[in-house]
PDB file of C-alpha atoms in Angstrom:
ATOM      1  CA  MET A1154     -44.922  10.317   8.313  1.00 49.00           C
ATOM      2  CA  GLN A1155     -41.529  11.778   7.566  1.00 53.00           C
ATOM      3  CA  TRP A1156     -38.232   9.971   7.881  1.00 52.00           C
ATOM      4  CA  PRO A1157     -36.268  11.245  10.890  1.00 56.00           C
ATOM      5  CA  TYR A1158     -33.332  13.385   9.705  1.00 58.00           C
ATOM      6  CA  PRO A1159     -32.650  11.766   6.307  1.00 62.00           C
ATOM      7  CA  SER A1160     -29.778  14.113   5.523  1.00 70.00           C
ATOM      8  CA  ALA A1161     -27.911  13.203   8.733  1.00 70.00           C
ATOM      9  CA  ILE A1162     -28.348   9.466   8.094  1.00 69.00           C
ATOM     10  CA  THR A1163     -27.070   9.735   4.534  1.00 75.00           C
ATOM     11  CA  GLU A1164     -24.161  11.888   5.712  1.00 78.00           C
ATOM     12  CA  THR A1165     -23.048   9.316   8.292  1.00 78.00           C
ATOM     13  CA  LEU A1166     -23.368   6.498   5.758  1.00 76.00           C
ATOM     14  CA  TYR A1167     -21.324   8.490   3.253  1.00 77.00           C
ATOM     15  CA  ARG A1168     -18.645   9.192   5.845  1.00 80.00           C
ATOM     16  CA  ASN A1169     -18.383   5.520   6.799  1.00 76.00           C
ATOM     17  CA  VAL A1170     -18.155   4.404   3.176  1.00 75.00           C
ATOM     18  CA  LYS A1171     -15.508   7.040   2.498  1.00 77.00           C
ATOM     19  CA  ARG A1172     -13.459   5.900   5.512  1.00 77.00           C
ATOM     20  CA  LEU A1173     -13.676   2.260   4.442  1.00 74.00           C
ATOM     21  CA  SER A1174     -12.587   3.073   0.902  1.00 72.00           C
ATOM     22  CA  LEU A1175      -9.628   5.111   2.172  1.00 75.00           C
ATOM     23  CA  ASN A1176      -8.457   2.263   4.409  1.00 74.00           C
ATOM     24  CA  LYS A1177      -8.871  -0.196   1.531  1.00 77.00           C
ATOM     25  CA  ASN A1178      -6.748   1.970  -0.765  1.00 77.00           C
ATOM     26  CA  ARG A1179      -4.022   2.235   1.869  1.00 78.00           C
ATOM     27  CA  VAL A1180      -3.938  -1.528   2.414  1.00 77.00           C
ATOM     28  CA  LEU A1181      -3.871  -2.178  -1.339  1.00 80.00           C
ATOM     29  CA  ASN A1182      -0.960   0.219  -1.761  1.00 80.00           C
ATOM     30  CA  ASP A1183       0.992  -1.539   0.994  1.00 81.00           C
ATOM     31  CA  VAL A1184       0.304  -4.946  -0.575  1.00 80.00           C
ATOM     32  CA  LYS A1185       1.454  -3.642  -3.972  1.00 83.00           C
ATOM     33  CA  LYS A1186       4.700  -2.311  -2.458  1.00 82.00           C
ATOM     34  CA  ILE A1187       5.414  -5.603  -0.697  1.00 82.00           C
ATOM     35  CA  THR A1188       4.696  -7.725  -3.780  1.00 85.00           C
ATOM     36  CA  ILE A1189       6.887  -5.537  -6.006  1.00 82.00           C
ATOM     37  CA  PHE A1190       9.668  -5.748  -3.424  1.00 81.00           C
ATOM     38  CA  LEU A1191       9.414  -9.545  -3.240  1.00 80.00           C
ATOM     39  CA  VAL A1192       9.365  -9.932  -7.030  1.00 80.00           C
ATOM     40  CA  LEU A1193      12.439  -7.739  -7.375  1.00 77.00           C
ATOM     41  CA  PHE A1194      14.154  -9.618  -4.580  1.00 75.00           C
ATOM     42  CA  PHE A1195      13.550 -13.050  -6.103  1.00 75.00           C
ATOM     43  CA  LEU A1196      14.490 -11.894  -9.604  1.00 72.00           C
ATOM     44  CA  ASN A1197      17.716 -10.384  -8.332  1.00 68.00           C
ATOM     45  CA  TYR A1198      18.436 -13.416  -6.172  1.00 66.00           C
ATOM     46  CA  ARG A1199      17.864 -15.897  -8.984  1.00 62.00           C
ATOM     47  CA  SER A1200      19.982 -14.070 -11.534  1.00 60.00           C
ATOM     48  CA  TRP A1201      23.527 -15.063 -10.651  1.00 49.00           C
ATOM     49  CA  GLN A1202      25.443 -11.802 -10.620  1.00 49.00           C
ATOM     50  CA  SER A1203      28.205 -10.528  -8.414  1.00 44.00           C
ATOM     51  CA  ARG A1204      26.039  -7.900  -6.717  1.00 48.00           C
ATOM     52  CA  TYR A1205      22.291  -7.603  -6.261  1.00 43.00           C
ATOM     53  CA  VAL A1206      21.225  -4.051  -5.607  1.00 47.00           C
ATOM     54  CA  PHE A1207      17.683  -2.845  -5.218  1.00 45.00           C
ATOM     55  CA  SER A1208      16.147   0.005  -3.322  1.00 45.00           C
ATOM     56  CA  VAL A1209      12.980   0.245  -1.297  1.00 46.00           C
ATOM     57  CA  PHE A1210      11.321   3.505  -0.405  1.00 45.00           C
ATOM     58  CA  SER A1211       9.894   3.582   3.081  1.00 44.00           C
ATOM     59  CA  ASN A1212       7.075   5.849   4.215  1.00 44.00           C
ATOM     60  CA  LYS A1213       9.507   8.565   5.331  1.00 47.00           C
ATOM     61  CA  SER A1214      11.041   8.609   1.817  1.00 48.00           C
ATOM     62  CA  LYS A1215      14.402   7.370   3.058  1.00 49.00           C
ATOM     63  CA  LYS A1216      16.188   5.252   0.500  1.00 50.00           C
ATOM     64  CA  ILE A1217      17.256   1.837   1.766  1.00 50.00           C
ATOM     65  CA  THR A1218      19.664  -0.118  -0.412  1.00 53.00           C
ATOM     66  CA  ILE A1219      20.425  -3.765   0.208  1.00 53.00           C
ATOM     67  CA  LYS A1220      23.529  -5.278  -1.387  1.00 53.00           C
ATOM     68  CA  PHE A1221      24.483  -8.918  -1.692  1.00 53.00           C
ATOM     69  CA  SER A1222      28.085  -9.663  -2.499  1.00 43.00           C
TER      70      SER A1222
END
């Protein structure tokens, strides 16, 4: 007996694994961005200076600067 369409089965499995890995990478990148932002925020907030300036790059590559005076 032969397996029914082994190449198709392996192809679908490969596609699903690839999709999962892509989603995982995207989520990990978002988590990294958020954690870096929070660390910078708390460091800048705790250091008592006159102004706290840090920039965050959004997905559309627009620069957002937040200033505390």
